Coordinates of C-alpha atoms (C1' of nucleotides) in Angstrom, one line a residue:
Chain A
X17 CA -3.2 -2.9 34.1
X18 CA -0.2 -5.8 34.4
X19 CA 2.8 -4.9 36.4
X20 CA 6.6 -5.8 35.6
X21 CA 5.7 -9.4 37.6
X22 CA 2.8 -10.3 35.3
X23 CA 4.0 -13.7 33.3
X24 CA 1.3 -13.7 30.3
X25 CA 2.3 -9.8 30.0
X26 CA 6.1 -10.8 29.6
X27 CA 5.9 -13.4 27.2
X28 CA 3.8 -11.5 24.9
X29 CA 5.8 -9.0 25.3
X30 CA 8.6 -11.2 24.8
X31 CA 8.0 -12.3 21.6
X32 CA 7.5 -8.6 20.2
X33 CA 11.1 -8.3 22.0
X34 CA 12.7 -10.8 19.7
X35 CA 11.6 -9.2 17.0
X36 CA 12.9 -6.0 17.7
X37 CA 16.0 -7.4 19.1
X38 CA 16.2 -9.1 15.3
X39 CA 16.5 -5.9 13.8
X40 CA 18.4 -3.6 16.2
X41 CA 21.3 -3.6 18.8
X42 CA 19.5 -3.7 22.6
X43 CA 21.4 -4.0 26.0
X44 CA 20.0 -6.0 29.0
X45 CA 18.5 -2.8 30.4
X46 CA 16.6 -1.7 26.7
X47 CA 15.3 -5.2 26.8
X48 CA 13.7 -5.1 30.3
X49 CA 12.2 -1.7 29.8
X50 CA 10.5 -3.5 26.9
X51 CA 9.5 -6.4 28.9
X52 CA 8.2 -4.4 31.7
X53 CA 5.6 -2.4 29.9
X54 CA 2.8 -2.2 31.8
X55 CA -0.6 -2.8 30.0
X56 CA -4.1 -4.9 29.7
X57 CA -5.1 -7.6 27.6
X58 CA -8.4 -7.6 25.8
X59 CA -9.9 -10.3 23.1
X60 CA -12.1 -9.6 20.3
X61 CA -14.1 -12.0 18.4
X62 CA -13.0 -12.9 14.7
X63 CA -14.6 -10.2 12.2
X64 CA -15.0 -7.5 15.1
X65 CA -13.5 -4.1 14.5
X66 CA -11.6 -3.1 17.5
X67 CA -10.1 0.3 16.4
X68 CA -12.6 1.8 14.8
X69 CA -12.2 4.7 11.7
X70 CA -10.9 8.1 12.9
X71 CA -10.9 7.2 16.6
X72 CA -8.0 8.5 18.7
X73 CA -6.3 5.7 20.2
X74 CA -4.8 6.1 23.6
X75 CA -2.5 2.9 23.7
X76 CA -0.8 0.4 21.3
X77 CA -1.3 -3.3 20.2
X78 CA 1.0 -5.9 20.5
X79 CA -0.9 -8.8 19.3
X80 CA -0.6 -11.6 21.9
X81 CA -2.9 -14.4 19.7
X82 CA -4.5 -14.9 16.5
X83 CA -4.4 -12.8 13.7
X84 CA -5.3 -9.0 12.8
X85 CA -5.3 -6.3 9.8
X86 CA -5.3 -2.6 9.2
X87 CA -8.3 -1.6 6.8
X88 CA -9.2 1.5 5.1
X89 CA -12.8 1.4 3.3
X90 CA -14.0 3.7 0.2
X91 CA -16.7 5.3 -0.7
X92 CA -18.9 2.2 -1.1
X93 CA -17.5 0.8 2.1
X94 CA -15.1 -1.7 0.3
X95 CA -12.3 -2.6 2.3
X96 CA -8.7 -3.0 1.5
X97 CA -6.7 -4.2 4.1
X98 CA -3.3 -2.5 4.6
X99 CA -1.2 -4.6 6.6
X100 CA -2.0 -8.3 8.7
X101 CA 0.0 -8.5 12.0
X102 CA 0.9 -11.8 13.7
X103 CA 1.5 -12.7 17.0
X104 CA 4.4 -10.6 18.4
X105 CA 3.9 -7.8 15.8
X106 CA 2.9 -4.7 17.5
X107 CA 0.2 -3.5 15.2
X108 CA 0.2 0.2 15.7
X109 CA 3.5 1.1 17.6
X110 CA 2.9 4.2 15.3
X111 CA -0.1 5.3 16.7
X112 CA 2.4 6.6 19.6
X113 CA 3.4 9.2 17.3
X114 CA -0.1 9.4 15.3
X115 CA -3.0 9.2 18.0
X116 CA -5.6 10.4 14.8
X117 CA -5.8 6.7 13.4
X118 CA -7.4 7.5 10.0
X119 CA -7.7 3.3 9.5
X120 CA -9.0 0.3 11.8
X121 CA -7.8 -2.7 13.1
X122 CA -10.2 -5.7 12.6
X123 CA -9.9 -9.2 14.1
X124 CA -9.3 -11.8 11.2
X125 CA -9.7 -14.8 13.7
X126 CA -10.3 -14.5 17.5
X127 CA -7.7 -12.4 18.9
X128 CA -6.2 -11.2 22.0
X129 CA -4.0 -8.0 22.1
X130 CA -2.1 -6.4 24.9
X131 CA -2.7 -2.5 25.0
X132 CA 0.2 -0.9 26.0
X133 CA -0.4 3.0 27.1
X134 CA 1.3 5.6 25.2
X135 CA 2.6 7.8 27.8
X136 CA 4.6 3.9 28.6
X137 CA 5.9 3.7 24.7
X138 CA 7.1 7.6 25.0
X139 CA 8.8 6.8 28.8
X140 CA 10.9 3.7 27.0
X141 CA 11.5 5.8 24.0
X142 CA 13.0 8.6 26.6
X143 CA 14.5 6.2 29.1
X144 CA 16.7 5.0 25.8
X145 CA 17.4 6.3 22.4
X146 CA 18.6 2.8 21.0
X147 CA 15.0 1.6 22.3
X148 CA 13.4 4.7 20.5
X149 CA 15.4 3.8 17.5
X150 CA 14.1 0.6 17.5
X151 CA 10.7 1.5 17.7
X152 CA 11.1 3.6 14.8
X153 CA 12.6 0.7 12.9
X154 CA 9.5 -1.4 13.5
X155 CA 7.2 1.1 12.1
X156 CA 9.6 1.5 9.4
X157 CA 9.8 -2.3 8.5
X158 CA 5.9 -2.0 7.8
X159 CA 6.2 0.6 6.1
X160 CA 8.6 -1.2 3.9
X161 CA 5.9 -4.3 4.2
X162 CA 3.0 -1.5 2.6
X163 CA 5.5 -0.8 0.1
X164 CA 5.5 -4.2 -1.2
X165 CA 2.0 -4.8 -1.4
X166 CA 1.6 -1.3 -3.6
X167 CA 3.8 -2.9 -6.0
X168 CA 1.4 -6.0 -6.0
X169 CA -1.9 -4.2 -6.0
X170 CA -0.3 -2.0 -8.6
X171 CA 1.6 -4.2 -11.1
X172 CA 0.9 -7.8 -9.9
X173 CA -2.3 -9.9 -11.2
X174 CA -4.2 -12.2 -9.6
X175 CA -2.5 -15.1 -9.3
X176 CA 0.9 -13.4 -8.2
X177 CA -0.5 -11.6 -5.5
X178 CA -2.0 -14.7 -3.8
X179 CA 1.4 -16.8 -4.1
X180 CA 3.4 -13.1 -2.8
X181 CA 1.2 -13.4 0.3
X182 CA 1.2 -16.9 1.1
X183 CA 5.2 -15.9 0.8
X184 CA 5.1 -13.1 2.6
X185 CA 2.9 -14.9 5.7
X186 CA 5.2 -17.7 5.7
X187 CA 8.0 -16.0 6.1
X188 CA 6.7 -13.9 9.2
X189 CA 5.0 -17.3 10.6
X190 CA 8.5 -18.1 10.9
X191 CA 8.1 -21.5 9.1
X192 CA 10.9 -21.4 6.6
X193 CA 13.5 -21.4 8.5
X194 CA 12.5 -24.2 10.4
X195 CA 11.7 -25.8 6.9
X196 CA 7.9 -26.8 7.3
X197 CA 6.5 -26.6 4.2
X198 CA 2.7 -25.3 6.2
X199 CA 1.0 -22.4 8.3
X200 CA -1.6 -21.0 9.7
X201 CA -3.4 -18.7 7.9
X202 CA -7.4 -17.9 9.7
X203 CA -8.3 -15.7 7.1
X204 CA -11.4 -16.2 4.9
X205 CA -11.4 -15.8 1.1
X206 CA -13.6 -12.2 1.3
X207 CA -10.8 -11.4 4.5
X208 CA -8.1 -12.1 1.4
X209 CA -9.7 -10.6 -1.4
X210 CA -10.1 -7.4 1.1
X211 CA -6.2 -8.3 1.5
X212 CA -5.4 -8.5 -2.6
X213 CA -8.0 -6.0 -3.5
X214 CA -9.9 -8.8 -5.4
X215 CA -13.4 -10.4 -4.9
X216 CA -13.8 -13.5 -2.8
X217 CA -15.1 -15.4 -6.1
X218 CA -11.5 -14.7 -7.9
X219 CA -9.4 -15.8 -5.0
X220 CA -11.6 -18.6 -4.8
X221 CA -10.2 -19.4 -8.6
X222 CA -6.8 -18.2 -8.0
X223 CA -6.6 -20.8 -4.8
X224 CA -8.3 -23.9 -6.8
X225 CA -5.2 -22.2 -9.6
X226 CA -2.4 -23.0 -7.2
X227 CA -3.9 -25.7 -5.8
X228 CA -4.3 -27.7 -9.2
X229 CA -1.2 -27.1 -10.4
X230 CA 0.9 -28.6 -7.2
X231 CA 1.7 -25.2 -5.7
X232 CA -0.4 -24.5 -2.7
X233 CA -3.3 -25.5 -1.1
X234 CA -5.3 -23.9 1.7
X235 CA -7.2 -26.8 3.5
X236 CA -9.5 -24.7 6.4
X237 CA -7.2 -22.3 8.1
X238 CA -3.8 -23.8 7.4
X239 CA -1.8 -23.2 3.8
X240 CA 0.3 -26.1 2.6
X241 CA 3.1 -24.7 0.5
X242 CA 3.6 -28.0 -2.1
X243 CA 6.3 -26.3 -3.9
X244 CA 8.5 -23.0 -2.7
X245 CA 10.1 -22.1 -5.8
X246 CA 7.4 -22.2 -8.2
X247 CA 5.1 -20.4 -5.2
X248 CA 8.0 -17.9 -4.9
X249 CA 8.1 -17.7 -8.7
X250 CA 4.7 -17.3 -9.7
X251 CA 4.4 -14.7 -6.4
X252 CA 7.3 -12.7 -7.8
X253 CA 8.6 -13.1 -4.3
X254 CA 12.1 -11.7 -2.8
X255 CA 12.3 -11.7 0.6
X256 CA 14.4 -8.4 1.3
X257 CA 11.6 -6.1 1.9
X258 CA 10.3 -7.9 5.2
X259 CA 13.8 -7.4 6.8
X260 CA 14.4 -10.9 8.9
X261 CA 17.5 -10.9 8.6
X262 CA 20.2 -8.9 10.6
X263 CA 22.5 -8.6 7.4
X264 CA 21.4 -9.9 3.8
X265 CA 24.2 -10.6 0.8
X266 CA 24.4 -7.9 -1.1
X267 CA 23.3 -10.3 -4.4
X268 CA 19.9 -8.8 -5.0
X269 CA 18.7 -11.5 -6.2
X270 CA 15.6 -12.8 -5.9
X271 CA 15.8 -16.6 -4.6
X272 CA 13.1 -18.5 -3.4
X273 CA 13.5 -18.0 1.0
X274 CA 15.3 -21.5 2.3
X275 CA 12.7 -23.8 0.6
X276 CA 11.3 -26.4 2.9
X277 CA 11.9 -30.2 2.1
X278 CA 9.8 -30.3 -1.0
X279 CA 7.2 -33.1 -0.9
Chain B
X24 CA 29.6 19.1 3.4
X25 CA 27.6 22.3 4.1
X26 CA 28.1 24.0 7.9
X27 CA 25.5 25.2 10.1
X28 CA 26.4 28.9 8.3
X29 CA 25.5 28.1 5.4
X30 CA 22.2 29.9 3.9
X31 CA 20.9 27.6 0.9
X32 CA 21.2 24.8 3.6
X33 CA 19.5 26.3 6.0
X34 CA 16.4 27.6 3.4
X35 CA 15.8 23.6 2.5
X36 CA 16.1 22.5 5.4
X37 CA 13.6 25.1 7.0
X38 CA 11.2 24.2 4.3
X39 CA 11.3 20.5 6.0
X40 CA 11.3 22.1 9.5
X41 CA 7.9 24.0 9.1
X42 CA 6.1 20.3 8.0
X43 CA 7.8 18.8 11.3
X44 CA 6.4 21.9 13.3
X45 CA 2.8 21.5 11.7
X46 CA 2.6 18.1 13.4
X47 CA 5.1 18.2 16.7
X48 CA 5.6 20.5 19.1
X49 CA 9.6 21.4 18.9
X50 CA 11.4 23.8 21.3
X51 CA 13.9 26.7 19.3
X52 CA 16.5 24.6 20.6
X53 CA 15.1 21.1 18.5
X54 CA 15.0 23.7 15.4
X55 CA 18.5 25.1 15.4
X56 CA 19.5 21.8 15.3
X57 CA 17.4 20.5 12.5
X58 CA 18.4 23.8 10.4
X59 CA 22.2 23.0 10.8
X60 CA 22.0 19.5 10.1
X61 CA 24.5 18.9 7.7
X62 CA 24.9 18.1 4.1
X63 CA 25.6 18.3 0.6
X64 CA 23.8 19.3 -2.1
X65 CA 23.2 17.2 -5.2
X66 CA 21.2 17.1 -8.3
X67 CA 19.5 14.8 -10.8
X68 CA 18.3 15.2 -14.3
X69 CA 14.3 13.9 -15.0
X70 CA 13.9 10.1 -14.9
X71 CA 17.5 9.2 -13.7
X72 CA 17.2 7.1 -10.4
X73 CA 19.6 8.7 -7.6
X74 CA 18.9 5.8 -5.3
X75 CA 19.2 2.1 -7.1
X76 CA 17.5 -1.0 -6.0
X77 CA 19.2 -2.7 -3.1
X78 CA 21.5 0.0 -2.8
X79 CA 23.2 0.5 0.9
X80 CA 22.7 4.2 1.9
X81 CA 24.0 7.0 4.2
X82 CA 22.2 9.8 3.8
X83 CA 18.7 11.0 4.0
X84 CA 17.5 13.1 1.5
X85 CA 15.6 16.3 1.8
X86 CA 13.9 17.6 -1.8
X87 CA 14.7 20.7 -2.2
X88 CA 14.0 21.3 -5.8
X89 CA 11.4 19.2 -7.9
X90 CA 9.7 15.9 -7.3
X91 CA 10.9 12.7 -6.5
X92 CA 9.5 9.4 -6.1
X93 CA 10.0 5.6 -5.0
X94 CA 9.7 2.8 -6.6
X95 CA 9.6 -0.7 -7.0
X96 CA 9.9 -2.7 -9.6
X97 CA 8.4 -6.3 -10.5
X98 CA 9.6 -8.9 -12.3
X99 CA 8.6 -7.9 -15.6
X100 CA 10.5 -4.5 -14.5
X101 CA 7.1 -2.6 -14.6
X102 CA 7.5 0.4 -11.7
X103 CA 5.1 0.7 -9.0
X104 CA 5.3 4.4 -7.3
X105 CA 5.2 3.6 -3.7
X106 CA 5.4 7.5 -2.3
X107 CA 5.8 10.9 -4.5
X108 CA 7.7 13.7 -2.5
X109 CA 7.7 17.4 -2.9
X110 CA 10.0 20.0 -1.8
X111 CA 10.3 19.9 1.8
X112 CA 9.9 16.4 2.1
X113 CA 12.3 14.3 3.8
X114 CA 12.0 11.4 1.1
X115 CA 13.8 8.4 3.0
X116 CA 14.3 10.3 6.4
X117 CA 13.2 6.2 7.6
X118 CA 17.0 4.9 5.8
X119 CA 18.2 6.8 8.9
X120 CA 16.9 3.3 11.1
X121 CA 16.3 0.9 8.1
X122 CA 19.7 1.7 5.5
X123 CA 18.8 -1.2 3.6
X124 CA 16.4 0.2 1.0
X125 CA 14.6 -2.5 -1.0
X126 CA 13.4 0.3 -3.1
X127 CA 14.4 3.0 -5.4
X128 CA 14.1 6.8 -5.6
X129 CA 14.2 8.6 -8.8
X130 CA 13.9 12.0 -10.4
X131 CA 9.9 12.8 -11.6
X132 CA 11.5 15.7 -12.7
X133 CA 14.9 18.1 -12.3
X134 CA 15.5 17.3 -8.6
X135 CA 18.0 19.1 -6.2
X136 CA 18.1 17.2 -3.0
X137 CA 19.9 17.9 0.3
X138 CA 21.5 14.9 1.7
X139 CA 22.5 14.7 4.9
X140 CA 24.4 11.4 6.8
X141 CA 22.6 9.2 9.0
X142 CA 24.9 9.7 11.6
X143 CA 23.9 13.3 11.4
X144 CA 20.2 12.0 11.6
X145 CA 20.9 10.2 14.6
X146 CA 22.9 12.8 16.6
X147 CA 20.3 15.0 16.3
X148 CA 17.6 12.6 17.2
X149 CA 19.6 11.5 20.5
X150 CA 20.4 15.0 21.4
X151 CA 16.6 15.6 21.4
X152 CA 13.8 13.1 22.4
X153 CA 10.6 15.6 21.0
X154 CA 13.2 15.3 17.8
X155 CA 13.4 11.9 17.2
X156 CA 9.7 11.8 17.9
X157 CA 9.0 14.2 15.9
X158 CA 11.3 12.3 13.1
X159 CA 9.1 9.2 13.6
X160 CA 6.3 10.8 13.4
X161 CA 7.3 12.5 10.1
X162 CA 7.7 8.9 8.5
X163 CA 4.5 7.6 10.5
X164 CA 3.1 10.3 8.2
X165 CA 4.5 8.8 5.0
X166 CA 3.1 5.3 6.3
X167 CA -0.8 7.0 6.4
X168 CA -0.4 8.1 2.9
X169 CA 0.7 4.9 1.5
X170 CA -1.8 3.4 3.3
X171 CA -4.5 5.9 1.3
X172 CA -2.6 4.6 -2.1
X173 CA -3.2 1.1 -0.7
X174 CA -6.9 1.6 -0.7
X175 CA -6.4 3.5 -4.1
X176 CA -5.2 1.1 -5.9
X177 CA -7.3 -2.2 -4.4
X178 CA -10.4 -0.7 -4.0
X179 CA -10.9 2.8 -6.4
X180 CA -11.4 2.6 -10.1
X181 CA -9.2 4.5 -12.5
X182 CA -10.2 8.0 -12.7
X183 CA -11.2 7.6 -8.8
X184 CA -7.6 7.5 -8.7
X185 CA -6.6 10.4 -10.7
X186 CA -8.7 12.0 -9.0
X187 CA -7.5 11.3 -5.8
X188 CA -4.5 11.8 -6.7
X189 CA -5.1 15.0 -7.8
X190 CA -6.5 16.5 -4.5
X191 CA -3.8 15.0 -2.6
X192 CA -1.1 16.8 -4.5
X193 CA -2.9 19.6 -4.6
X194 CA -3.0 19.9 -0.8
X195 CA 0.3 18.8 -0.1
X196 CA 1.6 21.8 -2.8
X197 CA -0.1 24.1 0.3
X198 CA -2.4 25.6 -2.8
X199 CA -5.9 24.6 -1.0
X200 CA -5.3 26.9 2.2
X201 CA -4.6 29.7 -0.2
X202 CA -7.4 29.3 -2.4
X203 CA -5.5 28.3 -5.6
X204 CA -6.9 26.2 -7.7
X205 CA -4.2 25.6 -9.8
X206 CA -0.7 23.7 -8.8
X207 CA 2.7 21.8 -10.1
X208 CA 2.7 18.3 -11.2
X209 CA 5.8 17.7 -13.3
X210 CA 5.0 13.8 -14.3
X211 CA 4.2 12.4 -17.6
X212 CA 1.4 10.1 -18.3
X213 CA 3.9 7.0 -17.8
X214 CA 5.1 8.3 -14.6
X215 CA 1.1 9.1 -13.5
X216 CA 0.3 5.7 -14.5
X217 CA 3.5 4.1 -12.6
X218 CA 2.2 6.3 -9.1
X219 CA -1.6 4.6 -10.1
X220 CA -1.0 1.4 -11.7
X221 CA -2.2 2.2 -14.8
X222 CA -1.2 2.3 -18.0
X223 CA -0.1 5.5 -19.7
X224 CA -2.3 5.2 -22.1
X225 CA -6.1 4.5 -19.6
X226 CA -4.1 7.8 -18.1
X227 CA -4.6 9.5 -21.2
X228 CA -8.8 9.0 -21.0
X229 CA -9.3 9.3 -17.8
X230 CA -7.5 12.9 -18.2
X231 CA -9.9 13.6 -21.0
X232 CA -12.7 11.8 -18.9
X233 CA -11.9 14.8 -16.2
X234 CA -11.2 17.3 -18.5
X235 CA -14.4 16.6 -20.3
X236 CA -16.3 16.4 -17.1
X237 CA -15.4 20.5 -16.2
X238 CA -13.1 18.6 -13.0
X239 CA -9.7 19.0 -14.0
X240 CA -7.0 19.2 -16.4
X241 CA -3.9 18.6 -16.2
X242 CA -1.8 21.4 -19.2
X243 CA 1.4 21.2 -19.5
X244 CA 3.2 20.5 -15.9
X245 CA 0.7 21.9 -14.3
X246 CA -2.5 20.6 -12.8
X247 CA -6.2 23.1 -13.0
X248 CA -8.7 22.0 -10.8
X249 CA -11.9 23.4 -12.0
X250 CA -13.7 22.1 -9.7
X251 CA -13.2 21.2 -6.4
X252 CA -16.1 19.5 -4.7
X253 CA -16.4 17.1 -8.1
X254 CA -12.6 16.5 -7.7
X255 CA -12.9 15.2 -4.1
X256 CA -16.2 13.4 -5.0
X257 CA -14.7 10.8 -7.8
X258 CA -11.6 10.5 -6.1
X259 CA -13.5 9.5 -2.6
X260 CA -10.9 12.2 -1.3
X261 CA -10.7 12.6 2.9
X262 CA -7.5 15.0 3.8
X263 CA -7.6 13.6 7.0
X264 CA -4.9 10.8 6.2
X265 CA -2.6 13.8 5.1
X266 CA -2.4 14.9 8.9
X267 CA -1.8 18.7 7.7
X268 CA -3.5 20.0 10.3
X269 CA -2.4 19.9 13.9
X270 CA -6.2 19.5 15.1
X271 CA -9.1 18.0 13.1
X272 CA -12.5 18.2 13.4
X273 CA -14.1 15.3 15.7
X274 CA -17.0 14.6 12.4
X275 CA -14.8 11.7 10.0
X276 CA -17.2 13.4 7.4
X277 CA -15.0 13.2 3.7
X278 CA -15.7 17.2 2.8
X279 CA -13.8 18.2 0.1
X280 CA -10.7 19.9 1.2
X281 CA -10.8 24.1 1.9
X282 CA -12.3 24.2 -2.1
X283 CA -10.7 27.2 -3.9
X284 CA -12.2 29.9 -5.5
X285 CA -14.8 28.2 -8.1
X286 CA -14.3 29.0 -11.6
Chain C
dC12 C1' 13.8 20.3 -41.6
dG13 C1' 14.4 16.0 -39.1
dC14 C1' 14.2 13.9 -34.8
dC15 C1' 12.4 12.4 -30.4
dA16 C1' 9.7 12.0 -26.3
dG17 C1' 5.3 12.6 -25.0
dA18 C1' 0.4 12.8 -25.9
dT19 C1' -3.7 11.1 -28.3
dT20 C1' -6.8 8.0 -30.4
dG21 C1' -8.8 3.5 -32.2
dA22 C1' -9.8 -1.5 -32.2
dG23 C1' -9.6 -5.9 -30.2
dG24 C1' -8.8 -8.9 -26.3
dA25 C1' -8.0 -10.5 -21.4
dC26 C1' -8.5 -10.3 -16.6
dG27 C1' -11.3 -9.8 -13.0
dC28 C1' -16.1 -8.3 -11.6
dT29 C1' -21.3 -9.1 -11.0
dC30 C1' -25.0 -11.8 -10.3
dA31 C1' -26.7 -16.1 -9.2
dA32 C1' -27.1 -20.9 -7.9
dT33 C1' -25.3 -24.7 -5.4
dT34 C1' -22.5 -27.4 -2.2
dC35 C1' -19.8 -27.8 1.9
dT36 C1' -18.8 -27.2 6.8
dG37 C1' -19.4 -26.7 11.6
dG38 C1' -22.4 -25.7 15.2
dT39 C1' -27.1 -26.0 17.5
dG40 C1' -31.1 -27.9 19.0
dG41 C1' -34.8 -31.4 18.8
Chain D
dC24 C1' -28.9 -39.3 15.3
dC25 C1' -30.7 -36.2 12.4
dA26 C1' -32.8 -31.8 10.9
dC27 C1' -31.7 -27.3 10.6
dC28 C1' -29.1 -23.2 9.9
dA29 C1' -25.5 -19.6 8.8
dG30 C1' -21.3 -18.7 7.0
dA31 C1' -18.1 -20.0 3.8
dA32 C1' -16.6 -22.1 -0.4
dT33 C1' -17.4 -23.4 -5.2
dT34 C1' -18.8 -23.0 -9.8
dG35 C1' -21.0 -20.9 -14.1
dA36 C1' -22.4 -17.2 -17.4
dG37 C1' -22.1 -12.7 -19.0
dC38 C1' -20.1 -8.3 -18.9
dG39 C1' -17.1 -4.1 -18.1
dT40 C1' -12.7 -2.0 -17.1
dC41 C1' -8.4 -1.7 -18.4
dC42 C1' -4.7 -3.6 -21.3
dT43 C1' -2.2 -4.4 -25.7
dC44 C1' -0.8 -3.1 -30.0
dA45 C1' -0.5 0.2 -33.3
dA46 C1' -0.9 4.5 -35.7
dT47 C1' -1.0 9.5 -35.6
dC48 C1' -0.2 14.0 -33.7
dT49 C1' 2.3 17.7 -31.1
dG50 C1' 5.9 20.6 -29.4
dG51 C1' 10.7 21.4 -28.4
dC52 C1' 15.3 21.3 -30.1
dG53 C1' 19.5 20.7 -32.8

DNA sequence: CGCCAGATTGAGGACGCTCAATTCTGGTGG
DNA sequence: CCACCAGAATTGAGCGTCCTCAATCTGGCG
């Protein structure tokens, strides 16, 4: 278990900070209690579950490396993921609130997670209502995230769903606003059909789609956006939803998110 | 505005209270001040929207009357249900933390809602720690059961859905605990197909597919479920994800929810 | 009685799945 | 350096679920 001095426990815990911090108002004092959470890290090899179905979790995730996903499974054991987390997201703050997990987290590349207790998330949340506000924010932003991809599992095809996640992960890789047109997405075509509820075959088509026609192209683990309109087009993509920034203008339109130089 | 004295107020809002109490523990202090949270009381004919796209709110809304739903909508304007809500239900209790709603709510069918303002929300929530837990908790909830509609709608086949869809309305309407097997569901075809994405029409067969098969039909508004255990087997139904009981059973086995009275 | 929204049914077509074969890639060991 | 291997990616052919378009039917209501 790290202690307030741990280093590696601060920066991960750092970069979960400034994402919170993007959404709510936090004093000096909120921010430390966040830094100082105690916890232990732990690393789990791409494709391993690491919460596993109907277990009762005892301590969160904040994901320190690589990449990881949500998953339900049906009857055939089919899984549909229902939400990815990056570095810095805390992948189930809300099992605080909801120890029954009734999904799983699995590892979509090698990943290393710091597990921060409960009983700490609850003393924070007490300590400060802003902090326990902004806890219930994050949970709320995926929830607002889950909304999004209903309406693409539900009314988007193929080809749109693809292009609204490469949007989607570009977004929260932060790359747009630095205006790199690329990003890292470890995720195998079955790990992204499991994402779109599609086959691994049709994603494959639906890639070699927006690769052909100068849109995207994922070369091994890394997504090259070639051209952020028409990939924001043909995604159906509006930004809004993921919440990134503080205050949006209140045109609800849905423009392409600060396209990077294009080609 | 409605005042802590006021009795219709008080009956909505305890309807709410009694689905916080089933998942948090909350002192008689915690429920005297959910019960004279205050309010206003509003109502909405069938299929108008109450709360528009990209609309700035400050109020939550508890149903009170009918059932209400959000939306989104994609480019071609086809709606995507993300969550139906039921009397009782706190339907955006989460625009408390995240007013920014990049969805819609609208009217499945007459609605009265009880609207009461954020600041209301958060007072409450400050003045009460096991309150504002119990608040995120109550939208952690919500999360769980769009994560079920996640897997629904990537990985179940059409009348899975229904089906599915069927059992979970049928316990959240509190029928299977009294050994009904028959409950409310005012939607039309189009609305069933917008919560499944579907078409109103592949609605249409897989109701006579049900009906045909002895399972279910749907007459009128409301919903006969003629048998249970057949119900819960095509829709790959586990309650579990519902959280409706305080403690669950350690086996993740998917038996079919408290069935009702057969035939 | 006319009107309208919703429900019902049919016929044809498209999108995405299944099954299967093959190629590519990175890692391992001889 | 190359053979070997497993996992992943790629491609083809045939098929099934669900959609589209369209017509008809039903019940409630002015």
């Amino acid at each position: 278990m790290s202690g307030p001095g741990d280093t590696d426990a601060r920066t991960a815990l750092a970069r979960w900070l400034r994402r919170l911090m993007l959404r709510s108002e936090l004093s000096e004092r909120d921010a430390e209690l966040v830094l100082s959470l105690p916890g232990t890290f732990r690393s789990t090899a791409a494709g391993r579950d690491f919460v596993r179905l109907g277990e009762r979790v005892a301590a969160s995730c904040i994901i320190s490396r690589g990449l990881a996903a949500r998953f339900g499974q049906n009857r055939d054991g089919l899984r549909q993921l229902t939400a990815v987390h990056l570095p810095g997201d805390a992948a189930d703050l809300h099992s605080a609130v909801l120890p029954e997990s009734e999904s799983a987290l699995t590892a979509l590349s090698d990943v290393t997670i710091y597990q921060v207790p409960h009983e700490a998330v609850h003393q924070a949340a007490q300590a400060s209502p802003a902090l326990a506000r902004a806890f219930w924010r994050d949970c709320t932003v995926d929830a607002s995230i889950a909304g999004e991809w209903l309406l693409s599992l539900g009314r988007r095809d193929a080809s749109s769903r693809l292009a609204h996640l490469f949007c989607e992960m570009a977004l929260r890789s932060g790359v747009a606003g630095a205006g790199q047109d690329r990003f890292e997405l470890p995720m195998t075509q079955e790990q992204l059909g499991d994402a779109l509820g599609l086959t691994a075959v049709h994603v494959n088509r639906m890639l070699r789609l927006l690769r052909e026609a100068g849109i995207a192209a994922k070369v091994g683990t890394t997504v090259e956006i070639l051209d952020w309109a028409r990939l924001a087009e043909v995604g159906d993509f509006d930004d809004a939803y993921l919440h990134l920034r503080r205050e949006r203008p209140a045109t609800g339109g849905s423009a392409p998110p600060t396209p990077g130089a294009g080609g």
